Short mmCIF file of C-alpha atoms and ligand atoms in Angstrom, two decimals:
data_model
loop_
_atom_site.label_atom_id
_atom_site.label_comp_id
_atom_site.label_asym_id
_atom_site.label_seq_id
_atom_site.Cartn_x
_atom_site.Cartn_y
_atom_site.Cartn_z
CA UNK A 1114 107.05 78.57 93.45
CA UNK A 1115 104.59 81.39 94.23
CA UNK A 1116 102.09 81.76 91.43
CA UNK A 1117 98.61 80.41 92.23
CA UNK A 1118 96.03 82.29 90.13
CA UNK A 1119 92.97 83.65 91.95
CA UNK A 1120 90.83 84.73 89.02
CA UNK A 1121 89.33 81.81 87.11
CA UNK A 1122 90.90 81.58 83.67
CA UNK A 1123 93.68 84.08 84.36
CA UNK A 1124 97.36 83.52 85.17
CA UNK A 1125 98.59 85.05 88.44
CA UNK A 1126 99.30 88.81 88.53
CA UNK A 1127 102.93 88.05 89.41
CA UNK A 1128 104.70 84.69 89.36
CA UNK A 1129 108.10 83.57 90.60
CA UNK A 1130 108.87 80.17 89.15
CA UNK A 1131 112.26 78.50 88.73
CA UNK A 1132 113.91 81.78 89.76
CA UNK A 1133 112.13 83.65 86.95
CA UNK A 1134 109.84 86.67 87.33
CA UNK A 1135 106.79 86.95 85.12
CA UNK A 1136 103.83 89.29 85.16
CA UNK A 1137 100.41 89.32 83.59
CA UNK A 1138 100.42 92.33 81.21
CA UNK A 1139 97.47 94.36 82.52
CA UNK A 1140 97.53 96.88 79.68
CA UNK A 1141 96.23 94.16 77.35
CA UNK A 1142 93.35 92.95 79.50
CA UNK A 1143 90.60 92.02 79.05
CA UNK A 1144 91.08 91.39 75.33
CA UNK A 1145 94.34 89.49 75.63
CA UNK A 1146 95.95 87.33 78.28
CA UNK A 1147 99.68 87.91 77.88
CA UNK A 1148 102.35 86.85 80.35
CA UNK A 1149 105.67 88.67 80.14
CA UNK A 1150 108.99 87.47 81.53
CA UNK A 1151 111.13 90.23 83.10
CA UNK A 1152 114.85 89.58 83.07
CA UNK A 1153 116.58 92.94 83.71
CA UNK A 1154 116.19 95.94 86.04
CA UNK A 1155 115.22 98.08 83.03
CA UNK A 1156 112.45 95.69 82.00
CA UNK A 1157 111.05 95.67 85.54
CA UNK A 1158 111.23 99.49 85.74
CA UNK A 1159 109.39 99.86 82.43
CA UNK A 1160 106.74 97.24 83.35
CA UNK A 1161 105.94 99.23 86.52
CA UNK A 1162 106.16 102.66 84.86
CA UNK A 1163 103.97 101.61 81.92
CA UNK A 1164 101.40 99.95 84.21
CA UNK A 1165 101.82 96.46 82.79
CA UNK A 1166 102.00 95.55 86.46
CA UNK A 1167 100.11 98.11 88.55
CA UNK A 1168 98.21 98.64 91.79
CA UNK A 1169 100.14 99.56 94.94
CA UNK A 1170 100.64 96.08 96.49
CA UNK A 1171 101.45 94.43 93.14
CA UNK A 1172 104.17 96.93 92.28
CA UNK A 1173 105.70 96.35 95.73
CA UNK A 1174 105.90 92.60 95.13
CA UNK A 1175 107.13 93.05 91.53
CA UNK A 1176 109.90 95.40 92.69
CA UNK A 1177 111.08 92.98 95.39
CA UNK A 1178 111.49 90.20 92.81
CA UNK A 1179 112.74 92.79 90.31
CA UNK A 1180 115.64 93.64 92.59
CA UNK A 1181 116.62 89.95 92.69
CA UNK A 1182 116.45 89.78 88.88
CA UNK A 1183 118.54 92.97 88.64
CA UNK A 1184 121.25 91.70 90.99
CA UNK A 1185 121.80 88.52 89.05
CA UNK A 1186 123.92 90.50 86.59
CA UNK A 1187 126.27 91.57 89.42
CA UNK A 1188 127.19 88.21 90.95
CA UNK A 1189 130.76 88.55 89.66
CA UNK A 1190 131.38 91.70 91.76
CA UNK A 1191 133.28 91.70 95.06
CA UNK A 1192 130.91 91.73 98.04
CA UNK A 1193 131.30 95.44 98.92
CA UNK A 1194 130.57 96.45 95.30
CA UNK A 1195 127.66 94.01 95.14
CA UNK A 1196 126.12 95.65 98.23
CA UNK A 1197 126.65 99.16 96.78
CA UNK A 1198 125.08 98.06 93.48
CA UNK A 1199 122.11 96.64 95.40
CA UNK A 1200 121.37 100.03 96.95
CA UNK A 1201 121.71 101.75 93.55
CA UNK A 1202 119.41 99.26 91.81
CA UNK A 1203 116.80 99.61 94.57
CA UNK A 1204 116.86 103.41 94.13
CA UNK A 1205 116.48 102.98 90.38
CA UNK A 1206 113.44 100.67 90.72
CA UNK A 1207 111.95 103.01 93.33
CA UNK A 1208 111.96 105.81 90.74
CA UNK A 1209 109.49 103.98 88.46
CA UNK A 1210 106.43 105.55 90.15
CA UNK A 1211 106.27 108.02 93.06
CA UNK A 1212 102.85 107.79 94.73
CA UNK A 1213 102.28 104.23 95.96
CA UNK A 1214 104.33 103.79 99.13
CA UNK A 1215 104.40 100.00 98.64
CA UNK A 1216 107.18 100.42 96.09
CA UNK A 1217 109.65 102.09 98.47
CA UNK A 1218 108.35 100.04 101.40
CA UNK A 1219 109.19 96.71 99.76
CA UNK A 1220 112.56 97.93 98.43
CA UNK A 1221 113.49 99.20 101.89
CA UNK A 1222 112.63 95.79 103.29
CA UNK A 1223 114.89 94.16 100.74
CA UNK A 1224 117.78 96.45 101.68
CA UNK A 1225 117.17 95.81 105.38
CA UNK A 1226 117.18 92.04 104.72
CA UNK A 1227 120.53 92.41 102.94
CA UNK A 1228 121.93 94.44 105.83
CA UNK A 1229 120.77 91.82 108.34
CA UNK A 1230 122.18 88.93 106.29
CA UNK A 1231 125.50 87.39 107.29
CA UNK A 1232 126.03 86.02 103.74
CA UNK A 1233 129.69 86.09 102.81
CA UNK A 1234 129.37 86.10 99.03
CA UNK A 1235 127.01 87.59 96.42
CA UNK A 1236 125.35 84.25 95.56
CA UNK A 1237 124.38 83.61 99.19
CA UNK A 1238 123.20 87.19 99.61
CA UNK A 1239 121.06 86.91 96.47
CA UNK A 1240 119.51 83.77 97.90
CA UNK A 1241 118.61 85.70 101.10
CA UNK A 1242 117.06 88.43 98.92
CA UNK A 1243 114.94 85.91 97.04
CA UNK A 1244 113.71 84.54 100.39
CA UNK A 1245 112.71 88.04 101.48
CA UNK A 1246 110.88 88.71 98.19
CA UNK A 1247 108.95 85.45 98.58
CA UNK A 1248 108.07 86.46 102.16
CA UNK A 1249 106.78 89.85 100.95
CA UNK A 1250 104.74 88.03 98.30
CA UNK A 1251 103.19 85.60 100.82
CA UNK A 1252 102.47 88.46 103.22
CA UNK A 1253 100.65 90.39 100.50
CA UNK A 1254 98.21 87.54 100.05
CA UNK A 1255 97.68 87.34 103.81
CA UNK A 1256 97.08 91.12 104.08
CA UNK A 1257 94.35 90.90 101.44
CA UNK A 1258 92.79 87.99 103.27
CA UNK A 1259 92.77 89.90 106.56
CA UNK A 1260 91.11 92.91 104.91
CA UNK A 1261 88.47 90.56 103.51
CA UNK A 1262 87.82 89.00 106.94
CA UNK A 1263 87.35 92.39 108.60
CA UNK A 1264 85.43 94.04 105.77
CA UNK A 1265 83.00 91.28 104.86
CA UNK A 1266 80.45 92.28 107.53
CA UNK A 1267 80.02 95.67 105.83
CA UNK A 1268 78.42 93.96 102.83
CA UNK A 1269 74.89 92.97 103.71
CA UNK A 1270 72.13 91.18 101.84
CA UNK A 1271 70.73 93.28 99.00
CA UNK A 1272 73.19 96.16 99.35
CA UNK A 1273 74.94 98.14 96.61
CA UNK A 1274 78.71 98.71 96.75
CA UNK A 1275 80.53 101.22 94.57
CA UNK A 1276 84.26 101.04 93.85
CA UNK A 1277 86.74 103.07 91.81
CA UNK A 1278 89.76 102.06 89.72
CA UNK A 1279 91.05 98.53 90.37
CA UNK A 1280 91.99 97.65 93.92
CA UNK A 1281 91.25 94.05 93.04
CA UNK A 1282 93.06 90.76 92.73
CA UNK A 1283 94.88 92.21 89.71
CA UNK A 1284 96.29 95.03 91.85
CA UNK A 1285 97.68 92.57 94.40
CA UNK A 1286 98.77 88.97 94.55
CA UNK A 1287 95.75 87.99 96.64
CA UNK A 1288 92.03 88.78 96.80
CA UNK A 1289 92.66 92.49 96.27
CA UNK A 1290 92.09 95.13 98.94
CA UNK A 1291 88.79 96.88 98.13
CA UNK A 1292 87.57 93.67 96.50
CA UNK A 1293 88.57 91.30 99.32
CA UNK A 1294 85.35 91.94 101.34
CA UNK A 1295 83.42 91.64 98.05
CA UNK A 1296 84.91 88.21 97.24
CA UNK A 1297 84.39 87.01 100.82
CA UNK A 1298 80.75 88.17 100.86
CA UNK A 1299 80.18 86.54 97.47
CA UNK A 1300 81.69 83.27 98.72
CA UNK A 1301 79.45 83.43 101.78
CA UNK A 1302 76.38 83.55 99.51
CA UNK A 1303 75.39 87.17 100.27
CA UNK A 1304 73.47 88.72 97.37
CA UNK A 1305 74.59 92.27 96.56
CA UNK A 1306 75.44 94.51 93.60
CA UNK A 1307 78.73 96.18 92.75
CA UNK A 1308 79.03 99.35 90.65
CA UNK A 1309 82.47 99.73 89.07
CA UNK A 1310 83.53 103.22 87.93
CA UNK A 1311 85.24 102.92 84.55
CA UNK A 1312 88.03 105.23 85.84
CA UNK A 1313 89.32 107.61 83.18
CA UNK A 1314 91.82 108.04 81.70
CA UNK A 1315 93.24 104.49 81.67
CA UNK A 1316 90.00 102.65 82.43
CA UNK A 1317 91.24 100.30 85.14
CA UNK A 1318 87.65 100.02 86.38
CA UNK A 1319 86.27 98.95 83.01
CA UNK A 1320 89.19 96.84 81.85
CA UNK A 1321 90.17 95.23 85.15
CA UNK A 1322 87.62 95.53 88.00
CA UNK A 1323 84.55 94.84 85.86
CA UNK A 1324 86.44 91.98 84.25
CA UNK A 1325 87.71 90.24 87.37
CA UNK A 1326 84.42 90.58 89.26
CA UNK A 1327 82.48 89.26 86.27
CA UNK A 1328 84.88 86.31 85.96
CA UNK A 1329 84.29 85.54 89.63
CA UNK A 1330 80.50 85.61 89.16
CA UNK A 1331 79.91 88.79 91.21
CA UNK A 1332 76.90 90.91 90.13
CA UNK A 1333 78.79 93.90 88.71
CA UNK A 1334 77.55 96.89 86.72
CA UNK A 1335 79.96 99.15 84.88
CA UNK A 1336 79.31 102.90 85.03
CA UNK A 1337 81.20 105.93 83.74
CA UNK A 1338 82.81 108.05 86.46
CA UNK A 1339 80.31 110.86 85.88
CA UNK A 1340 77.36 108.54 86.64
CA UNK A 1341 78.30 107.88 90.27
CA UNK A 1342 76.33 110.80 91.76
CA UNK A 1343 73.21 109.92 89.80
CA UNK A 1344 73.42 106.23 90.81
CA UNK A 1345 73.77 107.31 94.43
CA UNK A 1346 70.83 109.73 94.10
CA UNK A 1347 68.70 106.76 92.99
CA UNK A 1348 69.47 105.04 96.31
CA UNK A 1349 71.40 102.23 94.65
CA UNK A 1350 74.62 102.61 96.65
CA UNK A 1351 74.84 101.78 100.37
CA UNK A 1352 78.60 101.69 100.66
CA UNK A 1353 81.75 102.85 98.85
CA UNK A 1354 84.98 100.87 99.18
CA UNK A 1355 88.13 102.09 97.44
CA UNK A 1356 91.78 101.11 97.60
CA UNK A 1357 94.70 103.41 98.30
CA UNK A 1358 98.28 104.06 97.24
CA UNK A 1359 99.39 105.79 100.45
CA UNK A 1360 97.72 106.68 103.73
CA UNK A 1361 99.33 109.52 105.69
CA UNK A 1362 99.52 109.52 109.50
CA UNK A 1363 96.44 111.75 109.85
CA UNK A 1364 94.30 109.55 107.55
CA UNK A 1365 94.51 111.66 104.38
CA UNK A 1366 95.03 109.21 101.56
CA UNK A 1367 96.05 109.08 97.90
CA UNK A 1368 94.18 106.95 95.41
CA UNK A 1369 93.34 106.96 91.71
CA UNK A 1370 92.23 110.33 90.35
CA UNK A 1371 88.50 110.76 90.90
CA UNK A 1372 88.46 109.22 94.38
CA UNK A 1373 88.29 112.63 96.08
CA UNK A 1374 85.23 113.67 94.06
CA UNK A 1375 83.57 110.35 94.82
CA UNK A 1376 84.16 110.87 98.56
CA UNK A 1377 82.54 114.33 98.40
CA UNK A 1378 79.51 112.92 96.61
CA UNK A 1379 79.23 110.02 99.09
CA UNK A 1380 79.30 112.54 101.96
CA UNK A 1381 76.53 114.53 100.26
CA UNK A 1382 74.30 111.45 100.28
CA UNK A 1383 75.43 110.22 103.73
CA UNK A 1384 76.87 107.03 102.23
CA UNK A 1385 79.65 105.34 104.26
CA UNK A 1386 83.03 105.67 102.53
CA UNK A 1387 85.64 103.02 103.39
CA UNK A 1388 89.28 102.74 102.35
CA UNK A 1389 90.83 99.26 102.16
CA UNK A 1390 94.39 99.70 103.42
CA UNK A 1391 96.95 96.96 104.05
CA UNK A 1392 99.74 97.95 106.46
CA UNK A 1393 102.11 97.95 103.46
CA UNK A 1394 100.26 101.06 102.19
CA UNK A 1395 100.31 102.95 105.47
CA UNK A 1396 102.95 105.69 105.65
CA UNK A 1397 103.11 107.01 109.21
CA UNK A 1398 106.27 108.95 108.28
CA UNK A 1399 104.17 111.24 106.09
CA UNK A 1400 102.18 113.54 108.35
CA UNK A 1401 99.41 114.66 105.99
CA UNK A 1402 98.24 114.27 102.41
CA UNK A 1403 99.89 117.56 101.43
CA UNK A 1404 103.27 115.79 101.47
CA UNK A 1405 102.23 112.96 99.15
CA UNK A 1406 103.88 113.24 95.72
CA UNK A 1407 101.27 112.84 92.99
CA UNK A 1408 102.43 111.20 89.78
CA UNK A 1409 101.82 113.24 86.61
CA UNK A 1410 101.56 111.07 83.53
CA UNK A 1411 101.80 111.63 79.79
CA UNK A 1412 99.35 113.91 77.95
CA UNK A 1413 98.45 111.26 75.40
CA UNK A 1414 96.76 109.16 78.09
CA UNK A 1415 94.11 111.92 78.08
CA UNK A 1416 94.18 113.04 74.43
CA UNK A 1417 94.10 109.52 72.98
CA UNK A 1418 92.07 106.35 73.45
CA UNK A 1419 93.66 103.12 72.23
CA UNK A 1420 96.03 105.11 69.99
CA UNK A 1421 93.20 107.17 68.50
CA UNK A 1422 93.32 110.94 69.04
CA UNK A 1423 90.11 112.20 70.70
CA UNK A 1424 91.17 115.81 71.47
CA UNK A 1425 92.43 118.61 69.22
CA UNK A 1426 96.16 118.80 68.40
CA UNK A 1427 98.28 121.02 70.68
CA UNK A 1428 95.81 120.81 73.54
CA UNK A 1429 96.97 121.79 77.03
CA UNK A 1430 96.44 118.77 79.29
CA UNK A 1431 96.64 117.91 82.99
CA UNK A 1432 97.05 114.25 83.89
CA UNK A 1433 97.60 113.66 87.61
CA UNK A 1434 97.24 109.90 88.15
CA UNK A 1435 96.05 110.25 91.76
CA UNK A 1436 94.32 112.66 94.10
CA UNK A 1437 94.35 113.09 97.87
CA UNK A 1438 91.15 112.68 99.84
CA UNK A 1439 91.12 114.42 103.24
CA UNK A 1440 90.53 112.18 106.24
CA UNK A 1441 87.33 114.07 107.12
CA UNK A 1442 85.55 112.27 104.26
CA UNK A 1443 86.59 108.76 105.36
CA UNK A 1444 84.27 106.57 107.44
CA UNK A 1445 86.95 104.00 108.22
CA UNK A 1446 90.06 102.16 107.04
CA UNK A 1447 89.62 98.43 106.51
CA UNK A 1448 92.98 96.95 107.49
CA UNK A 1449 94.19 93.41 108.07
CA UNK A 1450 94.00 94.08 111.82
CA UNK A 1451 90.48 95.49 111.89
CA UNK A 1452 88.46 98.52 110.83
CA UNK A 1453 90.07 101.72 112.05
CA UNK A 1454 87.66 104.51 112.98
CA UNK A 1455 88.27 108.11 114.17
CA UNK A 1456 90.37 109.68 115.44
CA UNK A 1457 92.49 108.19 112.65
CA UNK A 1458 95.81 109.71 113.68
CA UNK A 1459 95.63 108.11 117.11
CA UNK A 1460 94.01 104.83 116.09
CA UNK A 1461 96.21 104.13 113.05
CA UNK A 1462 99.33 104.77 115.14
CA UNK A 1463 98.04 102.61 117.98
CA UNK A 1464 97.51 99.67 115.62
CA UNK A 1465 100.52 100.09 113.32
CA UNK A 1466 103.15 102.36 114.94
CA UNK A 1467 105.84 99.63 114.81
CA UNK A 1468 105.51 99.15 111.03
CA UNK A 1469 105.37 102.90 110.42
CA UNK A 1470 108.52 103.47 112.45
CA UNK A 1471 110.36 100.77 110.56
CA UNK A 1472 109.41 102.25 107.17
O1 LIG B 638 97.65 103.69 88.40
P1 LIG B 638 97.25 102.41 89.06
O2 LIG B 638 96.40 101.54 88.20
O3 LIG B 638 98.43 101.68 89.66
O4 LIG B 638 96.35 102.89 90.29
C1 LIG B 638 95.83 101.92 91.18
C2 LIG B 638 95.02 102.49 92.29
O5 LIG B 638 94.83 103.68 92.40
C3 LIG B 638 94.53 101.51 93.31
O6 LIG B 638 93.30 101.91 93.83
C4 LIG B 638 95.54 101.43 94.46
O7 LIG B 638 96.84 101.21 93.95
C5 LIG B 638 95.21 100.36 95.42
S1 LIG B 638 95.43 98.75 94.74
C6 LIG B 638 95.02 97.62 95.94
#
């Protein structure tokens, strides 16, 4: 069983209990706490695509379990067909969202575990796959913890921290990435303030980050995205920490739309800008941010709020879910192995080349 909740009063982001996968439906938070059981590949695909489970590390863990759920329907197949079906189902789940590398990273690990397994029948191979998914899940919690250990010293008494989107416990199965140093500093009794950008269009900052930090008793203030520069100009922000969906070999990184603008503003004010990055989000096979595929989402996420139209009919819309921030604007990457400073290309490779090569 892997399902311990980290946010008081909330079920775990992802749970695997009695061989069943369930997720906390994040589209309904904070108004409703709804847990959804996922029993087919299609249900897992839709849950990831529709952001009921979201955040780069969480979708990696959900997909690993999702592949196990998907393969249950193929246990009657001969072994060679079972293996072929496994590869096809992994490719299908991988197509749910393109930007966060954690999705393909965890599915590749599942395929590699199957290739390495000496199981002679589908049931034994499925059992090896479940073991690998549980390992990925446990590792995710440990990665968050490591980021918290290394990042906590950045948060000092009386300081102001700004974050964007939700790179919190809800985006992972642990303490979050950007929020891990925040939770550790809070636990250590440090007094500090957090500003959470609401994060248009889907409001992960307002609905999720503000919620989970408030539940944990952290001093958090919600702001609209357009307020960040003004809050910084007032001297209220000493540090920005954001999460990421993919870090390229040179340190360019993708994260929720609006991150790039925030990094430019932070540079204007000379405010340190850190990116919390578990090794599962590092993609050393991608040379620069130009090669990162940015997910384009539906128009109605921009033209509507909670089902209510807020823009004229027939409006032309752009809705990229992520942007790429060039490495020049990054102060450092907070990883589970330490804070990586410049030159990023050399230092990221030195710390993580093995994992990048395996990806
Ligand atoms: O579209 P989302 O909600 O999945 O976007 C999430 C983010 O951009 C997070 O900052 C990122 O995945 C890191 S989560 C630890």
